[in-house]
C-alpha positions as a LaTeX table, in Angstrom:
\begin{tabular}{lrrr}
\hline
Residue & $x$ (\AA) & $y$ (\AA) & $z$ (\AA) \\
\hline
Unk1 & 7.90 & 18.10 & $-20.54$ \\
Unk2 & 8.28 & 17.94 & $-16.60$ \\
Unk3 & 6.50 & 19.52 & $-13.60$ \\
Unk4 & 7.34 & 20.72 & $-10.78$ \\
Unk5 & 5.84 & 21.18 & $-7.49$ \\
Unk6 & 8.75 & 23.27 & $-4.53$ \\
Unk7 & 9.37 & 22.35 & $-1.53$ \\
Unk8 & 8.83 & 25.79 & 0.06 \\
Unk9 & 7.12 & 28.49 & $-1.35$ \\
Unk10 & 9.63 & 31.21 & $-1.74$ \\
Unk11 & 9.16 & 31.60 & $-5.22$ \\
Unk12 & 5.56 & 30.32 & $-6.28$ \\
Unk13 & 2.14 & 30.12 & $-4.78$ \\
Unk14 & 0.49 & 26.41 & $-5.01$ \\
Unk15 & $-3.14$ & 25.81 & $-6.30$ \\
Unk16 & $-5.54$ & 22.67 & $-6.60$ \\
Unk17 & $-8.84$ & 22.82 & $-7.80$ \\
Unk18 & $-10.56$ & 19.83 & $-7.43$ \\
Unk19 & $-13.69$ & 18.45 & $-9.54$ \\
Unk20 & $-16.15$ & 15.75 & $-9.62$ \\
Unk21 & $-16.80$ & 14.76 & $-13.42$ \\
Unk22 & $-20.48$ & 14.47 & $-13.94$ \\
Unk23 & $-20.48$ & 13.43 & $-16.94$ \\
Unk24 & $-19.96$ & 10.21 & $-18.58$ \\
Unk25 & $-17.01$ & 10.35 & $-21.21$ \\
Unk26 & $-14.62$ & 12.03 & $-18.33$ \\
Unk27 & $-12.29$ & 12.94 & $-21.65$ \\
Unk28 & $-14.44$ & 15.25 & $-22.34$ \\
Unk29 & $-13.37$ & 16.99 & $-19.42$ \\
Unk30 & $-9.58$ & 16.42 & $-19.63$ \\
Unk31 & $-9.68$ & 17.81 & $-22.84$ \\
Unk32 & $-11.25$ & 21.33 & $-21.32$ \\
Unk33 & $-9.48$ & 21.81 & $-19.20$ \\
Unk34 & $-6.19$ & 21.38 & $-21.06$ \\
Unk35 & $-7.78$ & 24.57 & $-22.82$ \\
Unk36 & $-7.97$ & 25.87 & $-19.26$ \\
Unk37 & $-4.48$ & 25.28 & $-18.63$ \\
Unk38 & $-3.34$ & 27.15 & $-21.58$ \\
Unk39 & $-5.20$ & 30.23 & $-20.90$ \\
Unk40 & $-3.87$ & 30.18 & $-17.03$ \\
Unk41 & $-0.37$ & 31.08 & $-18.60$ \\
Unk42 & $-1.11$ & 33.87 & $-19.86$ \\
Unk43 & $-2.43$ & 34.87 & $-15.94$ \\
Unk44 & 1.22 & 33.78 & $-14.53$ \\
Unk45 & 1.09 & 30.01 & $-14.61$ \\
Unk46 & 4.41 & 28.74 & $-14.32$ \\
Unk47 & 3.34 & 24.73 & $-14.29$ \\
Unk48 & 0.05 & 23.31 & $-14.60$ \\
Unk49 & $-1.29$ & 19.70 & $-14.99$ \\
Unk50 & $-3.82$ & 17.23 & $-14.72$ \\
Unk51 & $-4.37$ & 14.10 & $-12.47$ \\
Unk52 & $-6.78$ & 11.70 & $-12.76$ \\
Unk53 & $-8.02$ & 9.45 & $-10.05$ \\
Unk54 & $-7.32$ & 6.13 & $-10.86$ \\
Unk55 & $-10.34$ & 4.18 & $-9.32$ \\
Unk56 & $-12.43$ & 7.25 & $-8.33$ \\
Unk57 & $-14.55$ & 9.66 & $-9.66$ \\
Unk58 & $-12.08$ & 13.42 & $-9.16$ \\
Unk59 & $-10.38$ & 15.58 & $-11.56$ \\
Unk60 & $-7.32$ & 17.56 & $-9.58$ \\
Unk61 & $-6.36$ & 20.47 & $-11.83$ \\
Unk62 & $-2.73$ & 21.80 & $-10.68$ \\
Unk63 & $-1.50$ & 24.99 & $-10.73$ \\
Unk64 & 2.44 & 26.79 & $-9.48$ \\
Unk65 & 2.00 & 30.69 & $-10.16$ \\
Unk66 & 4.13 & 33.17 & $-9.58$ \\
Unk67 & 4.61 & 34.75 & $-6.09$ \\
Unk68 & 1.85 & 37.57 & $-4.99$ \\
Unk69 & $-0.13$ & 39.02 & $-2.13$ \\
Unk70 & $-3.36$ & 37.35 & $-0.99$ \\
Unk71 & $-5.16$ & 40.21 & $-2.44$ \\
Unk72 & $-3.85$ & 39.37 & $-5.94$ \\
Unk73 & $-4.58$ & 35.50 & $-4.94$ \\
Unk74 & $-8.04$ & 36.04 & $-3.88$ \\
Unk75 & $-8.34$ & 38.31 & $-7.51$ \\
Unk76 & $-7.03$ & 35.39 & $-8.97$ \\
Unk77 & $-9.25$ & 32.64 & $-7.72$ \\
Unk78 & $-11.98$ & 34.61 & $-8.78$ \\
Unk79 & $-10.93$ & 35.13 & $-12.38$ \\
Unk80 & $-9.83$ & 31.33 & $-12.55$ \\
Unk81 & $-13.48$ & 30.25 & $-11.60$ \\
Unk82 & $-14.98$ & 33.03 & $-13.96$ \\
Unk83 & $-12.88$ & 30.91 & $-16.55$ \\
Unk84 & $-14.37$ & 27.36 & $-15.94$ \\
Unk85 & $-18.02$ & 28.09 & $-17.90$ \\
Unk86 & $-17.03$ & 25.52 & $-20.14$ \\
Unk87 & $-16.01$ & 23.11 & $-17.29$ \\
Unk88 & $-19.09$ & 23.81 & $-15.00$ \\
Unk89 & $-21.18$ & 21.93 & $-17.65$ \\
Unk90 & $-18.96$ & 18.45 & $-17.03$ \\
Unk91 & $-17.90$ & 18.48 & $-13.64$ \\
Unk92 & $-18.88$ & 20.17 & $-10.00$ \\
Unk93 & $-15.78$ & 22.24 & $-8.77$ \\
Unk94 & $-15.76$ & 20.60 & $-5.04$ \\
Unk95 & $-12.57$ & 22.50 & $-3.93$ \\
Unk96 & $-10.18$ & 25.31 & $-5.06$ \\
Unk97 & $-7.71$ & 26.65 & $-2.64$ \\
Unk98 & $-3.73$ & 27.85 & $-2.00$ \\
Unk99 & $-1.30$ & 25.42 & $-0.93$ \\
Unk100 & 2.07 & 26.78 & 0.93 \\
Unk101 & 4.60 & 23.76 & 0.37 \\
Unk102 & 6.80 & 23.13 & 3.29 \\
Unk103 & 8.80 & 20.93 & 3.62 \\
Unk104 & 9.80 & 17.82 & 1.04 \\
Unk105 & 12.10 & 15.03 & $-0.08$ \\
Unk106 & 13.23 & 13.94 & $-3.50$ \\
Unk107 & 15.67 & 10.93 & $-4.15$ \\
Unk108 & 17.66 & 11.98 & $-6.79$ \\
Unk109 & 18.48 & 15.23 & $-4.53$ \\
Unk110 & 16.16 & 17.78 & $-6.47$ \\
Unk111 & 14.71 & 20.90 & $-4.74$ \\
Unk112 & 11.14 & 20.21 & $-6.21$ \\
Unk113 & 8.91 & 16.89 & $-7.34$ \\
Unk114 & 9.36 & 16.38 & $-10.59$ \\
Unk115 & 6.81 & 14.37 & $-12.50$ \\
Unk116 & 5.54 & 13.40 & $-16.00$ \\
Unk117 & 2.39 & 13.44 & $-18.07$ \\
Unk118 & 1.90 & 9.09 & $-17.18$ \\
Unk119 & 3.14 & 9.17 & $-14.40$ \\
Unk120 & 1.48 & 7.96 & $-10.63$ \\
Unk121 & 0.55 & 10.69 & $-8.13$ \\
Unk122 & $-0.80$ & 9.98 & $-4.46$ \\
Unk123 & $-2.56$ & 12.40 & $-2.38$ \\
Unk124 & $-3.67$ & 12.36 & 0.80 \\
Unk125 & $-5.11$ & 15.26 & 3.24 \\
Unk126 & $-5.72$ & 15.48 & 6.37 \\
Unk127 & $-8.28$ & 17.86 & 7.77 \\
Unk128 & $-8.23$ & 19.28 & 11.30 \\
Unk129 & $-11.95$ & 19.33 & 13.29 \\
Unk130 & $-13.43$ & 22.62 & 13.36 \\
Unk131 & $-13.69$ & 21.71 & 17.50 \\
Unk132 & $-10.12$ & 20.65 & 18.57 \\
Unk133 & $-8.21$ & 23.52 & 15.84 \\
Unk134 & $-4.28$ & 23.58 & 16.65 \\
Unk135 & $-2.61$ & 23.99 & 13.54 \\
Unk136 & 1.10 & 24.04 & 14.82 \\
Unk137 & 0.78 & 20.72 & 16.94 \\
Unk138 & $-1.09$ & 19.49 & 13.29 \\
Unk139 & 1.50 & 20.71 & 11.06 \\
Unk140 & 4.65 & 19.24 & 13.25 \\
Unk141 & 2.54 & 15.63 & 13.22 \\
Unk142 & 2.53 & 16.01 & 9.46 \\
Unk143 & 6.42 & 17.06 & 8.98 \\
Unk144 & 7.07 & 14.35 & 11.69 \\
Unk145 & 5.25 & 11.85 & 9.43 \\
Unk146 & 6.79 & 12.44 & 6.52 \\
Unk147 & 10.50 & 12.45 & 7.51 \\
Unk148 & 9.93 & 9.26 & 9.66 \\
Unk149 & 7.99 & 7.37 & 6.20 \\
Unk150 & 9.37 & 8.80 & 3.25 \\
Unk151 & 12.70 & 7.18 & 2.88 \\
Unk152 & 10.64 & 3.69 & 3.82 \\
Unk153 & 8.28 & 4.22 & 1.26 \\
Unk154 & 9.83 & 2.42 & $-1.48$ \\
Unk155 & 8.93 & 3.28 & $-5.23$ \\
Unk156 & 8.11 & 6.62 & $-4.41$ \\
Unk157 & 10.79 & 9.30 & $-5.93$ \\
Unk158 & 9.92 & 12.65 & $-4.33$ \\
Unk159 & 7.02 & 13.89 & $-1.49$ \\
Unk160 & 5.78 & 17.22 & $-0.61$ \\
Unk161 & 3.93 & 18.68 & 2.39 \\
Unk162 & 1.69 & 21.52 & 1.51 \\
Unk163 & $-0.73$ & 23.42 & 3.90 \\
Unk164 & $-3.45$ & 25.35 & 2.87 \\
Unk165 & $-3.70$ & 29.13 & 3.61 \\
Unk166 & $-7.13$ & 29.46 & 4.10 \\
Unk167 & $-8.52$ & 25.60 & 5.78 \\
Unk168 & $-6.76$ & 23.67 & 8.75 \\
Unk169 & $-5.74$ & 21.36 & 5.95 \\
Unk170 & $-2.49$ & 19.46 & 5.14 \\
Unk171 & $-2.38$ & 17.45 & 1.99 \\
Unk172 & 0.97 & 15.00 & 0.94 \\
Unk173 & 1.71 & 15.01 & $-2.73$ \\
Unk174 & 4.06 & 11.68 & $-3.72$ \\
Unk175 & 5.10 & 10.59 & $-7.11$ \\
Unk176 & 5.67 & 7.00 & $-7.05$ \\
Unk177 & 7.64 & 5.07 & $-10.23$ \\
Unk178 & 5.05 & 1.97 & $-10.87$ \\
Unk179 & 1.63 & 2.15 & $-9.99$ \\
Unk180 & 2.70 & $-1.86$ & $-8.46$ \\
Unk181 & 4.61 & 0.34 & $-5.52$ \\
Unk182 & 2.36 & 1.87 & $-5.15$ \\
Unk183 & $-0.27$ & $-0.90$ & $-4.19$ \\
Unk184 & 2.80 & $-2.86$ & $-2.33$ \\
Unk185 & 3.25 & 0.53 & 0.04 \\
Unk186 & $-0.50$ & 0.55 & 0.63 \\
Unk187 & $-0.86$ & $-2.96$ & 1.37 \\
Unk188 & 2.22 & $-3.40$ & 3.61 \\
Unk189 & 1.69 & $-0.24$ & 5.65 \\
Unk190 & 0.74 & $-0.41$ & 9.41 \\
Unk191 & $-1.26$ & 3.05 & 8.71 \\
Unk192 & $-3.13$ & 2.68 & 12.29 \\
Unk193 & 0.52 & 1.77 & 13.96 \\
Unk194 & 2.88 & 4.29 & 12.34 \\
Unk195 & 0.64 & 7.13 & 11.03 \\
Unk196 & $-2.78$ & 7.87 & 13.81 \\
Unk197 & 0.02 & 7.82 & 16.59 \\
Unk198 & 1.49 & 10.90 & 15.54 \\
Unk199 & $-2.43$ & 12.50 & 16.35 \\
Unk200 & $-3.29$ & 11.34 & 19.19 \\
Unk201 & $-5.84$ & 13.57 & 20.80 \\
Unk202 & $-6.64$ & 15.62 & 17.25 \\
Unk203 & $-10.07$ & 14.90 & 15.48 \\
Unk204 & $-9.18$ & 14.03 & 11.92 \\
Unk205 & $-11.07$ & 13.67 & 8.37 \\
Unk206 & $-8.52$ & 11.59 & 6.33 \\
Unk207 & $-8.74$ & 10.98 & 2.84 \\
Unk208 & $-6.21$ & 9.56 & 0.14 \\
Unk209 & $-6.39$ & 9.07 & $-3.97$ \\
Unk210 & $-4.21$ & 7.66 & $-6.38$ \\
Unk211 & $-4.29$ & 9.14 & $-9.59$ \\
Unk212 & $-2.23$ & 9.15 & $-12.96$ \\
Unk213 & $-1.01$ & 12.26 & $-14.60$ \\
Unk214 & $-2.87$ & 13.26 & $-17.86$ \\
Unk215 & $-1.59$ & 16.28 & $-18.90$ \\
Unk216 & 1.57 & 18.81 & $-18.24$ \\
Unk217 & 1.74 & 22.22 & $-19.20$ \\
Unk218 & 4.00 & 22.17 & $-22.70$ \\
Unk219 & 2.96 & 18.76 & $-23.85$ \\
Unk220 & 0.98 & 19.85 & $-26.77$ \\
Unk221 & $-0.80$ & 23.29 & $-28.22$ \\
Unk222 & $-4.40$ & 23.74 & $-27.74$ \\
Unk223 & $-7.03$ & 26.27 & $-29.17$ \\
Unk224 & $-7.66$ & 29.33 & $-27.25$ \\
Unk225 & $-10.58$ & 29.80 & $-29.51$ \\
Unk226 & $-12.24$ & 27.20 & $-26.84$ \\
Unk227 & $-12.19$ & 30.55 & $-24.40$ \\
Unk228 & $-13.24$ & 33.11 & $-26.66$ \\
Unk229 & $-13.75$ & 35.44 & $-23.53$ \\
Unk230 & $-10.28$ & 34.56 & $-22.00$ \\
Unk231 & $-8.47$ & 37.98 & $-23.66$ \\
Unk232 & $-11.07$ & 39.80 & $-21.70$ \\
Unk233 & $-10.47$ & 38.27 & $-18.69$ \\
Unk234 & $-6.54$ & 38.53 & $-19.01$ \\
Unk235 & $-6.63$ & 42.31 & $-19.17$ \\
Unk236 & $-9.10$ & 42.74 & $-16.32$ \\
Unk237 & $-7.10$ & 40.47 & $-14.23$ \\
Unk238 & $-3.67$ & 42.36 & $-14.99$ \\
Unk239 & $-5.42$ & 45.94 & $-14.67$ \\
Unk240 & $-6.91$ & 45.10 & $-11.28$ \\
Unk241 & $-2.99$ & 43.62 & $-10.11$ \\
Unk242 & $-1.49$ & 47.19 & $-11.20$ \\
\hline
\end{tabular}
């Protein structure tokens, strides 16, 4: 099975929640929350996965809904966490937030990234100081980034520029073919040269992961027995949304 993350978001609503395993057999806590995938479709989920950093210690749960208000979003943030008991006892949820995709690039012409469960994903964010905030000038740099690098980035089949709704925060989503091109990008890139120009004068925290996909919604059926409180949650979420 494929995912899928848009390039705008006129049809679905973006979500990462990011974790920091604290426990030691980190399978432990792919396999939850594969049972926490399965129990987000039933709240609207259209594609969910699972990355796994590479040579760090973070857990990035992905999420594509359907489209709703920021009411209903905020609703559903709050039932999502309410869902994560299991999780909370392997991992420390160290961001959860909205993502509004816009702008990206695929290779083979698609309107979306397209990736599978083994497959290499980069991230990288870029976070705006809370003392020089201008979000335009920031999100320009970013879309001016992108279209100068992405076609120059060889190995990597599709990118996506997503902003958050609620932080001055723009992450880069990339899906390379060999985690090799990955390293070669990495290594050959003049990041200070080609990338800091674009923000000259803005106060940056800049951060960047590889990671390898571990699970896709559809590749296999899992117990909602795991959840036994999920039903509840389901109808409280859709009674609240009517």
């Amino acid at each position: 099975m494929a995912c899928f993350v848009p390039f705008n978001n006129r049809n679905l609503d973006i979500c990462f929640l990011v974790f920091r395993p604290t426990v030691v057999f980190v399978d432990d806590l792919v396999g939850a929350l594969k049972q926490f995938s399965r129990c987000t479709e039933n709240l609207g989920c259209v594609h969910n996965a699972i990355f796994r950093s590479i040579h760090g210690n973070m857990i990035v749960w992905y999420g594509a809904w359907r489209k709703r208000s920021n009411e209903n979003k905020q609703l559903l943030n709050e039932t999502m966490i309410s869902m994560l008991t299991n999780v909370a006892s392997m991992a420390i949820l160290i961001h959860s937030s909205f993502f509004e995709a816009y702008a990206g690039e695929a290779r083979d012409g698609s309107p979306a990234a397209k990736f599978f469960n083994g497959d290499i994903i980069s991230l990288s964010s870029a976070t705006l100081s809370a003392h020089n905030l201008n979000e335009n000038t920031f999100s320009y740099a970013c879309l001016a980034i992108f279209k100068d690098r992405f076609l120059k980035m060889e190995g990597a089949t599709a990118g996506v520029c997503l902003k958050s709704q609620t932080l001055p925060k723009i992450v880069g989503l990339f899906v390379w073919k060999t985690l090799h091109l990955y390293y070669s990008y990495i290594l050959n890139s003049d990041y200070r040269n080609t990338v800091l120009r674009y923000f000259d004068g803005l106060r940056l925290d800049t951060k960047y992961d590889v990671f390898r996909v571990v699970y896709v919604s559809g590749d296999n059926a899992v117990n909602k027995q795991f959840y036994p409180h999920y039903k509840i949650l389901e109808n409280e979420f859709e009674n609240n949304v009517q």
